Amino acid sequence: MRIDRQDLAAIADEYVLGLLDEAEAAQVEAEMAHDAALSDAVAAARDRFLPLDTGIEPVSVSPNLWDTIAERLPDQVPQTGAQPVAPTANDNVAGGVRPGWRSMAISAMAASLILAVGLAWSVTRTVEPLVVAVLLNEAGEVQAVVEDFGNNTASVRLLTEFTVPADRTMQVWTLPSRDMGPMSLGLLEGAHSATLHSPALPKPQDTQLYEITLEQAGGSPTGRPTGPILAKGFAKLPR
Amino acid sequence: MDAGAKNNFLLHPFPASGVSLQCGFIPAGMHLRLDERMAAVATAETEYAQHSIDAAGENGLALATDLSTDLEAALGACASGDRTALRRIFDAESGRLVAVAQRIVRRRDLAEEVVQEAFLRIWTHAHQYRPDRGSARGWIYAIVRNRALNLLRDGKREDLPGDERLETLQDSDQLEQIMAAWQTLDRHSRLRECLGSLDDIKRRGILMAYVGGYTHGEIAGRLCIPLGTAKSWIRRGLSSLRECMA
């Protein structure tokens, strides 16, 4: 789905009404992070329809609903202290940082706990990956783990259910260097975990970016990521 | 019928395909006779000319502005870790938010689950709210709406035990609630007036989507029109609505 400038308002309306399919809605959400015009159109659509919600007769909520919420609230992490996240592989804004992904730096700390478990398991095997990356979605939830063995083989383990439309496929990317740009590691057919064999790439490094995008069936036609980012994360060296 | 509609069958307990998907599920007040549908087609062309230019102000605007400022300040306080600010949002809005979620997912327990998840997200994402990008209230309600829609689309209901029909809002009740959302809008509301200027079938389609969380496929089924027609009528209705409210 290409977002035409003239269609912005129409797409924003359909997004706010919940009429877009999952992939389209995901794309709108990804685009909103760096497209001010689209964000404005969505905000305008929200406020246009809001009276239909705020005019509703309130119901009395369960007395323990607040307590349940309060118990589950995590401590707030100060945003100002967060480490800046490197530009994304398919970020078309020069030097731009997508604000939605900023929270990832924080969530990555939680993810490292999960990573520790994964590493303990992976380092006991005979062939060791050179790097391991935990991939998170925009909400900071763990979606997948990539183990790159450095011999043009990478194992991608999905840790959540992905719903992929029939005409789309999940494609795995890495960014060996800014000069080289994002390189495809391969496609995840049927949205399953897989071991991928890629063309020769430089030896994976610490903090190298890995990401999974939703592309048209058969993979991105341009050789670069074009679709919405489903998950991304930075590599760590197993120690 | 798209894939989403198929999943929705689990949550919306009515037929999703085939001959059984008929207008019979639409209560008397909702049922469109063929001649009415034809009339809707006939008037579609003249729709743009029907908009009233009378822009009456909203009642209670000052109150709404105060409330909005409060919510904006509360989101800012949430971002810096003030739990009492989240509590203020909860106290002010939870009754309506649960009602909004219930109108979509139809069950009170699921609606409260939606609101619970939504408040966790409001807390963790409060720093992302930008006052120059729409109202704080719109941002908060959007989070609840998205959670409710996700629950609906995931068809999570199938995991839940018990006789759902007894505690579930019936289709006809929900459709009545949907139309009521428009009818109970403030008399001087621009939205009420602009929705009122739309063809009946376009207005129904838009309200079913926004208020009830229906998919294109479900709307087409309830209104007894082809899927493509439903999509294009809703799109044209939305376009007219934007023009009217501009």
Short mmCIF file of C-alpha atoms in Angstrom, two decimals:
data_model
loop_
_atom_site.label_atom_id
_atom_site.label_comp_id
_atom_site.label_asym_id
_atom_site.label_seq_id
_atom_site.Cartn_x
_atom_site.Cartn_y
_atom_site.Cartn_z
CA MET A 1 0.00 0.00 0.00
CA ARG A 2 1.63 3.23 -1.10
CA ILE A 3 0.35 6.21 0.75
CA ASP A 4 -0.57 8.87 -1.74
CA ARG A 5 -0.56 12.43 -0.39
CA GLN A 6 -4.08 12.98 -1.66
CA ASP A 7 -5.31 9.82 0.00
CA LEU A 8 -3.89 10.73 3.40
CA ALA A 9 -7.18 11.91 4.84
CA ALA A 10 -9.06 8.92 3.44
CA ILE A 11 -6.49 6.46 4.78
CA ALA A 12 -6.46 8.20 8.16
CA ASP A 13 -10.25 7.91 8.35
CA GLU A 14 -10.27 4.23 7.47
CA TYR A 15 -7.45 3.59 9.93
CA VAL A 16 -9.33 5.35 12.74
CA LEU A 17 -12.54 3.50 11.87
CA GLY A 18 -10.64 0.19 12.05
CA LEU A 19 -11.39 -0.63 8.42
CA LEU A 20 -7.81 -1.29 7.25
CA ASP A 21 -6.54 -4.83 7.26
CA GLU A 22 -3.77 -5.79 9.65
CA ALA A 23 -0.87 -5.18 7.27
CA GLU A 24 -2.24 -1.82 6.13
CA ALA A 25 -2.84 -0.69 9.69
CA ALA A 26 0.68 -1.76 10.65
CA GLN A 27 2.05 0.27 7.76
CA VAL A 28 0.07 3.35 8.77
CA GLU A 29 1.43 3.02 12.30
CA ALA A 30 4.98 2.63 11.04
CA GLU A 31 4.64 5.61 8.68
CA MET A 32 3.08 7.82 11.35
CA ALA A 33 6.31 7.78 13.34
CA HIS A 34 8.06 9.88 10.70
CA ASP A 35 5.29 11.30 8.55
CA ALA A 36 3.92 14.45 10.17
CA ALA A 37 1.16 14.91 7.60
CA LEU A 38 -0.16 11.41 8.17
CA SER A 39 0.03 11.83 11.96
CA ASP A 40 -1.91 15.07 11.68
CA ALA A 41 -4.54 13.45 9.46
CA VAL A 42 -4.98 10.58 11.94
CA ALA A 43 -5.20 12.99 14.88
CA ALA A 44 -7.82 15.04 13.02
CA ALA A 45 -9.84 11.90 12.22
CA ARG A 46 -9.67 10.74 15.85
CA ASP A 47 -10.96 14.04 17.13
CA ARG A 48 -13.63 14.21 14.42
CA PHE A 49 -15.24 10.95 15.55
CA LEU A 50 -14.43 11.24 19.25
CA PRO A 51 -17.85 12.63 20.30
CA LEU A 52 -19.40 9.28 19.33
CA ASP A 53 -17.35 7.77 22.18
CA THR A 54 -17.36 10.52 24.76
CA GLY A 55 -21.14 10.91 24.53
CA ILE A 56 -21.65 7.36 25.78
CA GLU A 57 -23.38 6.70 29.09
CA PRO A 58 -20.62 5.67 31.55
CA VAL A 59 -20.92 2.25 33.19
CA SER A 60 -19.80 1.46 36.72
CA VAL A 61 -16.52 -0.42 36.51
CA SER A 62 -15.46 -3.28 38.76
CA PRO A 63 -14.13 -1.91 42.04
CA ASN A 64 -10.87 -3.85 41.67
CA LEU A 65 -10.10 -2.74 38.11
CA TRP A 66 -7.86 0.12 39.23
CA ASP A 67 -6.01 -2.07 41.72
CA THR A 68 -5.27 -4.61 38.99
CA ILE A 69 -3.87 -1.86 36.79
CA ALA A 70 -1.86 -0.28 39.63
CA GLU A 71 -0.29 -3.64 40.51
CA ARG A 72 0.89 -4.14 36.94
CA LEU A 73 2.35 -0.67 36.35
CA PRO A 74 6.07 -0.80 35.63
CA ASP A 75 8.33 1.93 36.97
CA GLN A 76 8.55 4.83 34.59
CA VAL A 77 11.94 5.08 32.89
CA PRO A 78 13.09 8.67 32.35
CA GLN A 79 13.00 9.35 28.61
CA THR A 80 15.76 11.93 28.67
CA GLY A 81 18.35 9.42 29.81
CA ALA A 82 17.62 6.93 27.04
CA GLN A 83 20.42 6.08 24.65
CA PRO A 84 19.72 7.29 21.12
CA VAL A 85 18.80 4.48 18.77
CA ALA A 86 20.76 4.19 15.54
CA PRO A 87 18.91 5.06 12.33
CA THR A 88 16.93 2.16 10.93
CA ALA A 89 18.00 0.25 7.89
CA ASN A 90 15.16 1.56 5.78
CA ASP A 91 14.87 4.95 7.33
CA ASN A 92 14.53 7.37 4.46
CA VAL A 93 14.95 10.42 6.65
CA ALA A 94 18.64 11.27 6.72
CA GLY A 95 19.92 10.70 10.21
CA GLY A 96 16.34 10.44 11.43
CA VAL A 97 15.35 8.51 14.49
CA ARG A 98 11.83 7.12 14.63
CA PRO A 99 10.42 8.17 17.96
CA GLY A 100 8.33 5.02 18.22
CA TRP A 101 11.43 2.93 18.37
CA ARG A 102 13.10 5.00 21.05
CA SER A 103 11.34 3.07 23.78
CA MET A 104 13.04 0.01 22.39
CA ALA A 105 16.31 0.99 23.98
CA ILE A 106 14.59 0.74 27.33
CA SER A 107 12.64 -2.39 26.55
CA ALA A 108 15.89 -3.95 25.42
CA MET A 109 16.92 -4.12 29.06
CA ALA A 110 13.94 -6.32 29.79
CA ALA A 111 14.67 -8.29 26.66
CA SER A 112 18.21 -8.94 27.83
CA LEU A 113 16.76 -11.13 30.57
CA ILE A 114 15.14 -13.27 27.93
CA LEU A 115 18.33 -13.11 25.92
CA ALA A 116 20.28 -14.48 28.86
CA VAL A 117 18.11 -17.59 28.82
CA GLY A 118 18.52 -17.90 25.04
CA LEU A 119 22.28 -17.50 25.29
CA ALA A 120 22.66 -20.06 28.04
CA TRP A 121 20.96 -22.46 25.69
CA SER A 122 22.76 -21.42 22.53
CA VAL A 123 26.31 -21.46 23.91
CA THR A 124 25.97 -25.06 24.97
CA ARG A 125 25.65 -26.16 21.36
CA THR A 126 28.62 -27.14 19.24
CA VAL A 127 28.25 -24.42 16.61
CA GLU A 128 28.11 -21.06 18.25
CA PRO A 129 26.56 -17.96 16.73
CA LEU A 130 28.90 -14.98 16.43
CA VAL A 131 26.12 -12.61 17.44
CA VAL A 132 22.62 -12.88 18.83
CA ALA A 133 19.95 -10.19 18.34
CA VAL A 134 16.65 -9.99 20.18
CA LEU A 135 14.08 -8.33 17.92
CA LEU A 136 11.32 -6.22 19.43
CA ASN A 137 8.22 -4.67 17.98
CA GLU A 138 7.37 -1.01 18.33
CA ALA A 139 5.68 -1.67 21.66
CA GLY A 140 8.94 -3.13 22.93
CA GLU A 141 7.62 -6.69 23.05
CA VAL A 142 10.02 -9.51 22.17
CA GLN A 143 9.14 -10.94 18.75
CA ALA A 144 12.10 -13.01 17.58
CA VAL A 145 15.72 -13.97 18.17
CA VAL A 146 18.29 -14.00 15.37
CA GLU A 147 21.51 -15.96 15.75
CA ASP A 148 24.03 -15.09 13.05
CA PHE A 149 26.74 -17.74 12.69
CA GLY A 150 28.91 -15.58 10.41
CA ASN A 151 29.22 -18.31 7.76
CA ASN A 152 26.30 -16.82 5.79
CA THR A 153 23.93 -18.80 7.94
CA ALA A 154 21.50 -17.26 10.40
CA SER A 155 18.87 -18.88 12.53
CA VAL A 156 15.69 -16.88 13.07
CA ARG A 157 13.46 -18.04 15.88
CA LEU A 158 10.00 -16.41 16.03
CA LEU A 159 8.70 -16.02 19.57
CA THR A 160 5.22 -14.80 18.75
CA GLU A 161 2.45 -15.57 16.27
CA PHE A 162 2.65 -13.45 13.11
CA THR A 163 -0.33 -13.15 10.81
CA VAL A 164 0.92 -12.64 7.29
CA PRO A 165 -1.54 -12.00 4.44
CA ALA A 166 -1.41 -14.51 1.57
CA ASP A 167 0.28 -12.05 -0.78
CA ARG A 168 3.00 -11.03 1.68
CA THR A 169 6.06 -12.58 3.21
CA MET A 170 8.35 -11.86 6.13
CA GLN A 171 11.87 -10.86 5.12
CA VAL A 172 14.89 -10.71 7.42
CA TRP A 173 17.49 -7.95 7.02
CA THR A 174 20.72 -6.83 8.54
CA LEU A 175 22.77 -3.68 8.25
CA PRO A 176 26.47 -4.70 8.05
CA SER A 177 27.44 -1.03 7.54
CA ARG A 178 25.89 2.28 6.56
CA ASP A 179 27.84 2.19 3.31
CA MET A 180 26.61 -1.25 2.38
CA GLY A 181 23.03 -0.52 3.41
CA PRO A 182 20.48 -3.14 4.49
CA MET A 183 21.12 -6.66 3.15
CA SER A 184 18.58 -9.46 2.95
CA LEU A 185 19.26 -12.61 4.97
CA GLY A 186 16.28 -14.32 3.38
CA LEU A 187 12.53 -14.91 3.59
CA LEU A 188 10.58 -16.60 6.37
CA GLU A 189 8.20 -18.76 4.38
CA GLY A 190 4.88 -19.30 6.08
CA ALA A 191 5.96 -17.02 8.95
CA HIS A 192 7.86 -19.88 10.61
CA SER A 193 11.20 -19.95 12.39
CA ALA A 194 13.94 -20.92 9.94
CA THR A 195 17.65 -21.19 9.26
CA LEU A 196 18.52 -18.81 6.44
CA HIS A 197 21.44 -18.98 4.00
CA SER A 198 22.38 -15.59 2.64
CA PRO A 199 24.93 -14.43 0.04
CA ALA A 200 28.38 -13.63 1.44
CA LEU A 201 28.23 -10.81 3.95
CA PRO A 202 30.83 -9.23 6.24
CA LYS A 203 31.35 -10.92 9.59
CA PRO A 204 28.53 -9.78 11.93
CA GLN A 205 29.55 -7.22 14.53
CA ASP A 206 28.40 -6.22 17.98
CA THR A 207 25.37 -3.81 17.84
CA GLN A 208 24.70 -4.66 14.18
CA LEU A 209 21.06 -4.01 13.30
CA TYR A 210 18.71 -6.88 12.41
CA GLU A 211 15.10 -6.47 11.42
CA ILE A 212 12.12 -8.25 9.94
CA THR A 213 9.82 -6.45 7.50
CA LEU A 214 6.61 -7.39 5.75
CA GLU A 215 7.25 -7.53 2.01
CA GLN A 216 5.33 -8.65 -1.04
CA ALA A 217 5.38 -12.38 -1.77
CA GLY A 218 8.79 -13.41 -3.10
CA GLY A 219 10.54 -10.67 -1.18
CA SER A 220 11.21 -6.98 -1.66
CA PRO A 221 11.35 -6.11 -5.37
CA THR A 222 14.02 -3.47 -4.77
CA GLY A 223 16.44 -5.54 -2.72
CA ARG A 224 15.95 -3.05 0.10
CA PRO A 225 13.28 -3.15 2.82
CA THR A 226 10.11 -1.44 1.59
CA GLY A 227 7.38 -2.70 3.91
CA PRO A 228 6.49 -2.03 7.53
CA ILE A 229 8.98 -3.14 10.19
CA LEU A 230 7.60 -6.01 12.25
CA ALA A 231 10.52 -6.29 14.65
CA LYS A 232 14.06 -5.09 15.04
CA GLY A 233 16.98 -5.21 17.41
CA PHE A 234 20.73 -4.90 17.78
CA ALA A 235 23.20 -7.76 17.91
CA LYS A 236 25.11 -8.75 21.02
CA LEU A 237 28.23 -10.89 21.22
CA PRO A 238 27.73 -14.03 23.28
CA ARG A 239 30.22 -13.99 26.11
CA MET B 1 -15.68 -11.52 2.85
CA ASP B 2 -12.20 -10.79 4.04
CA ALA B 3 -10.14 -12.81 6.46
CA GLY B 4 -10.81 -10.48 9.37
CA ALA B 5 -14.52 -10.99 9.04
CA LYS B 6 -14.08 -14.72 9.22
CA ASN B 7 -12.29 -14.47 12.53
CA ASN B 8 -14.91 -12.12 13.78
CA PHE B 9 -17.45 -14.85 13.49
CA LEU B 10 -16.13 -16.14 16.79
CA LEU B 11 -16.87 -12.91 18.54
CA HIS B 12 -19.89 -11.81 16.60
CA PRO B 13 -22.10 -14.85 16.89
CA PHE B 14 -23.85 -14.63 13.58
CA PRO B 15 -23.26 -16.29 10.23
CA ALA B 16 -20.27 -14.97 8.35
CA SER B 17 -20.93 -16.37 4.90
CA GLY B 18 -23.33 -18.14 2.60
CA VAL B 19 -27.08 -17.95 2.38
CA SER B 20 -27.58 -17.53 6.09
CA LEU B 21 -25.98 -14.11 6.01
CA GLN B 22 -29.13 -12.19 5.40
CA CYS B 23 -30.82 -8.99 6.31
CA GLY B 24 -33.01 -10.96 8.68
CA PHE B 25 -30.37 -10.31 11.31
CA ILE B 26 -31.04 -6.62 11.06
CA PRO B 27 -33.82 -5.54 13.40
CA ALA B 28 -36.85 -3.78 11.98
CA GLY B 29 -35.43 -0.34 12.53
CA MET B 30 -32.22 -1.24 10.75
CA HIS B 31 -33.67 -3.13 7.83
CA LEU B 32 -33.38 -1.39 4.53
CA ARG B 33 -35.94 -2.29 1.93
CA LEU B 34 -34.82 -2.51 -1.66
CA ASP B 35 -36.50 0.72 -2.68
CA GLU B 36 -34.77 2.52 0.17
CA ARG B 37 -31.46 1.18 -1.03
CA MET B 38 -32.24 2.39 -4.53
CA ALA B 39 -33.17 5.78 -3.12
CA ALA B 40 -29.81 5.87 -1.41
CA VAL B 41 -28.14 5.34 -4.77
CA ALA B 42 -30.25 8.03 -6.38
CA THR B 43 -29.41 10.60 -3.76
CA ALA B 44 -25.71 9.81 -3.69
CA GLU B 45 -25.10 12.22 -6.54
CA THR B 46 -26.75 15.13 -4.79
CA GLU B 47 -25.20 14.43 -1.43
CA TYR B 48 -22.53 17.10 -1.69
CA ALA B 49 -25.18 19.74 -2.13
CA GLN B 50 -27.02 18.80 1.04
CA HIS B 51 -24.59 19.99 3.64
CA SER B 52 -25.90 22.63 5.93
CA ILE B 53 -23.58 25.56 6.34
CA ASP B 54 -24.97 26.31 9.76
CA ALA B 55 -22.04 25.77 12.09
CA ALA B 56 -23.52 25.81 15.56
CA GLY B 57 -21.06 25.80 18.43
CA GLU B 58 -20.70 22.83 20.76
CA ASN B 59 -22.46 23.08 24.08
CA GLY B 60 -20.18 22.84 27.05
CA LEU B 61 -17.15 23.72 25.01
CA ALA B 62 -15.49 25.48 27.92
CA LEU B 63 -15.95 22.42 30.11
CA ALA B 64 -14.56 20.17 27.39
CA THR B 65 -11.51 22.39 27.03
CA ASP B 66 -10.82 22.29 30.75
CA LEU B 67 -11.13 18.53 30.75
CA SER B 68 -8.83 18.27 27.77
CA THR B 69 -6.20 20.46 29.43
CA ASP B 70 -6.43 18.30 32.56
CA LEU B 71 -5.90 15.12 30.56
CA GLU B 72 -2.99 16.67 28.70
CA ALA B 73 -1.34 17.65 31.98
CA ALA B 74 -2.07 14.20 33.42
CA LEU B 75 -0.35 12.49 30.47
CA GLY B 76 2.68 14.71 31.02
CA ALA B 77 2.74 13.75 34.69
CA CYS B 78 2.38 10.04 33.79
CA ALA B 79 5.45 10.33 31.57
CA SER B 80 7.45 11.58 34.54
CA GLY B 81 6.26 8.72 36.72
CA ASP B 82 3.30 10.18 38.63
CA ARG B 83 0.91 7.30 39.26
CA THR B 84 -1.74 9.57 40.76
CA ALA B 85 -1.98 11.25 37.34
CA LEU B 86 -2.89 7.93 35.73
CA ARG B 87 -5.43 7.46 38.52
CA ARG B 88 -6.95 10.84 37.66
CA ILE B 89 -7.37 9.76 34.04
CA PHE B 90 -8.90 6.49 35.25
CA ASP B 91 -11.34 8.25 37.57
CA ALA B 92 -12.39 10.71 34.90
CA GLU B 93 -12.73 8.34 31.95
CA SER B 94 -12.86 4.67 32.91
CA GLY B 95 -16.67 4.46 33.05
CA ARG B 96 -16.95 5.71 29.49
CA LEU B 97 -13.90 3.79 28.27
CA VAL B 98 -15.30 0.48 29.52
CA ALA B 99 -18.63 1.33 27.88
CA VAL B 100 -16.88 2.16 24.58
CA ALA B 101 -14.90 -1.08 24.69
CA GLN B 102 -18.00 -3.07 25.56
CA ARG B 103 -19.85 -1.63 22.58
CA ILE B 104 -17.13 -3.23 20.43
CA VAL B 105 -16.27 -6.49 22.23
CA ARG B 106 -19.79 -6.85 23.68
CA ARG B 107 -18.83 -8.39 27.01
CA ARG B 108 -18.16 -6.49 30.20
CA ASP B 109 -15.33 -8.73 31.39
CA LEU B 110 -13.57 -8.46 28.03
CA ALA B 111 -14.17 -4.71 27.99
CA GLU B 112 -12.52 -4.34 31.39
CA GLU B 113 -9.62 -6.46 30.21
CA VAL B 114 -9.26 -4.12 27.23
CA VAL B 115 -9.28 -1.04 29.48
CA GLN B 116 -6.76 -2.64 31.84
CA GLU B 117 -4.32 -3.31 28.98
CA ALA B 118 -5.00 0.15 27.57
CA PHE B 119 -4.09 1.88 30.84
CA LEU B 120 -0.79 0.02 30.97
CA ARG B 121 -0.09 1.26 27.46
CA ILE B 122 -1.18 4.81 28.32
CA TRP B 123 1.34 4.68 31.17
CA THR B 124 4.23 3.30 29.14
CA HIS B 125 3.57 5.47 26.08
CA ALA B 126 2.52 8.74 27.75
CA HIS B 127 5.83 10.31 26.73
CA GLN B 128 4.87 9.84 23.09
CA TYR B 129 1.76 11.99 23.32
CA ARG B 130 2.22 15.28 21.47
CA PRO B 131 -0.25 18.07 22.32
CA ASP B 132 0.10 19.45 18.79
CA ARG B 133 -1.10 16.13 17.38
CA GLY B 134 -4.73 16.12 18.45
CA SER B 135 -6.44 16.05 21.83
CA ALA B 136 -5.23 14.04 24.81
CA ARG B 137 -8.69 12.58 25.06
CA GLY B 138 -8.62 11.41 21.45
CA TRP B 139 -5.22 9.81 22.04
CA ILE B 140 -6.45 7.97 25.15
CA TYR B 141 -9.65 6.75 23.51
CA ALA B 142 -7.72 5.61 20.43
CA ILE B 143 -5.59 3.33 22.61
CA VAL B 144 -8.69 1.72 24.11
CA ARG B 145 -10.36 1.43 20.70
CA ASN B 146 -7.28 -0.23 19.15
CA ARG B 147 -7.06 -2.73 22.01
CA ALA B 148 -10.74 -3.58 21.63
CA LEU B 149 -10.44 -4.00 17.86
CA ASN B 150 -7.36 -6.20 18.26
CA LEU B 151 -9.20 -8.43 20.70
CA LEU B 152 -12.10 -8.68 18.27
CA ARG B 153 -9.87 -9.45 15.27
CA ASP B 154 -7.88 -12.04 17.20
CA GLY B 155 -11.11 -13.92 17.87
CA LYS B 156 -9.94 -14.42 21.43
CA ARG B 157 -13.46 -15.22 22.54
CA GLU B 158 -13.09 -18.84 21.41
CA ASP B 159 -10.82 -19.49 24.38
CA LEU B 160 -13.43 -18.48 26.88
CA PRO B 161 -15.75 -21.01 28.48
CA GLY B 162 -19.42 -20.66 29.32
CA ASP B 163 -22.59 -19.76 27.52
CA GLU B 164 -21.58 -16.58 25.81
CA ARG B 165 -24.94 -15.78 24.37
CA LEU B 166 -26.47 -15.10 27.76
CA GLU B 167 -23.97 -12.48 28.72
CA THR B 168 -23.24 -11.17 25.27
CA LEU B 169 -24.93 -8.22 23.73
CA GLN B 170 -27.09 -9.55 20.96
CA ASP B 171 -26.58 -8.34 17.43
CA SER B 172 -29.78 -6.33 17.40
CA ASP B 173 -28.99 -4.68 20.72
CA GLN B 174 -25.60 -3.72 19.42
CA LEU B 175 -26.99 -2.28 16.22
CA GLU B 176 -29.44 -0.21 18.25
CA GLN B 177 -26.58 1.05 20.42
CA ILE B 178 -24.65 1.95 17.30
CA MET B 179 -27.40 4.13 15.91
CA ALA B 180 -28.00 5.61 19.36
CA ALA B 181 -24.39 6.84 19.45
CA TRP B 182 -25.29 9.20 16.61
CA GLN B 183 -28.77 10.08 17.83
CA THR B 184 -27.57 11.03 21.30
CA LEU B 185 -24.83 13.35 20.06
CA ASP B 186 -25.29 16.91 21.21
CA ARG B 187 -28.10 18.53 19.20
CA HIS B 188 -25.78 21.29 18.03
CA SER B 189 -22.86 19.01 17.32
CA ARG B 190 -21.30 19.43 13.90
CA LEU B 191 -20.68 15.70 13.74
CA ARG B 192 -24.34 14.96 14.39
CA GLU B 193 -25.41 17.37 11.72
CA CYS B 194 -22.89 16.16 9.13
CA LEU B 195 -23.70 12.50 9.77
CA GLY B 196 -27.33 13.49 9.40
CA SER B 197 -26.65 14.93 5.97
CA LEU B 198 -25.34 11.59 4.67
CA ASP B 199 -27.44 8.96 2.93
CA ASP B 200 -28.85 6.61 5.49
CA ILE B 201 -26.86 3.62 4.27
CA LYS B 202 -23.54 5.49 4.28
CA ARG B 203 -24.22 6.79 7.77
CA ARG B 204 -25.01 3.27 8.96
CA GLY B 205 -21.84 1.89 7.41
CA ILE B 206 -19.65 4.53 9.04
CA LEU B 207 -21.30 4.13 12.44
CA MET B 208 -21.14 0.32 12.32
CA ALA B 209 -17.40 0.55 11.66
CA TYR B 210 -16.52 3.21 14.20
CA VAL B 211 -18.96 2.48 16.98
CA GLY B 212 -19.33 -1.29 16.67
CA GLY B 213 -15.95 -2.26 15.23
CA TYR B 214 -17.49 -4.01 12.21
CA THR B 215 -15.33 -4.92 9.22
CA HIS B 216 -16.21 -4.02 5.63
CA GLY B 217 -17.38 -7.61 5.16
CA GLU B 218 -19.66 -7.56 8.18
CA ILE B 219 -21.12 -4.22 7.17
CA ALA B 220 -21.81 -5.49 3.65
CA GLY B 221 -23.53 -8.55 5.15
CA ARG B 222 -25.70 -6.58 7.57
CA LEU B 223 -26.68 -4.02 4.96
CA CYS B 224 -27.25 -6.65 2.25
CA ILE B 225 -24.95 -5.00 -0.25
CA PRO B 226 -21.91 -6.37 -2.11
CA LEU B 227 -18.54 -5.95 -0.39
CA GLY B 228 -17.18 -3.63 -3.09
CA THR B 229 -20.27 -1.44 -2.82
CA ALA B 230 -19.94 -1.25 0.96
CA LYS B 231 -16.30 -0.20 0.65
CA SER B 232 -16.94 2.50 -1.93
CA TRP B 233 -20.03 3.89 -0.19
CA ILE B 234 -18.22 4.14 3.12
CA ARG B 235 -15.27 5.79 1.41
CA ARG B 236 -17.57 8.33 -0.26
CA GLY B 237 -19.46 8.84 2.98
CA LEU B 238 -16.22 9.56 4.83
CA SER B 239 -15.16 11.99 2.12
CA SER B 240 -18.48 13.86 2.38
CA LEU B 241 -18.17 13.91 6.13
CA ARG B 242 -14.69 15.45 5.99
CA GLU B 243 -15.92 18.09 3.57
CA CYS B 244 -18.91 18.86 5.75
CA MET B 245 -16.85 19.20 8.92
CA ALA B 246 -13.95 21.11 7.37
#
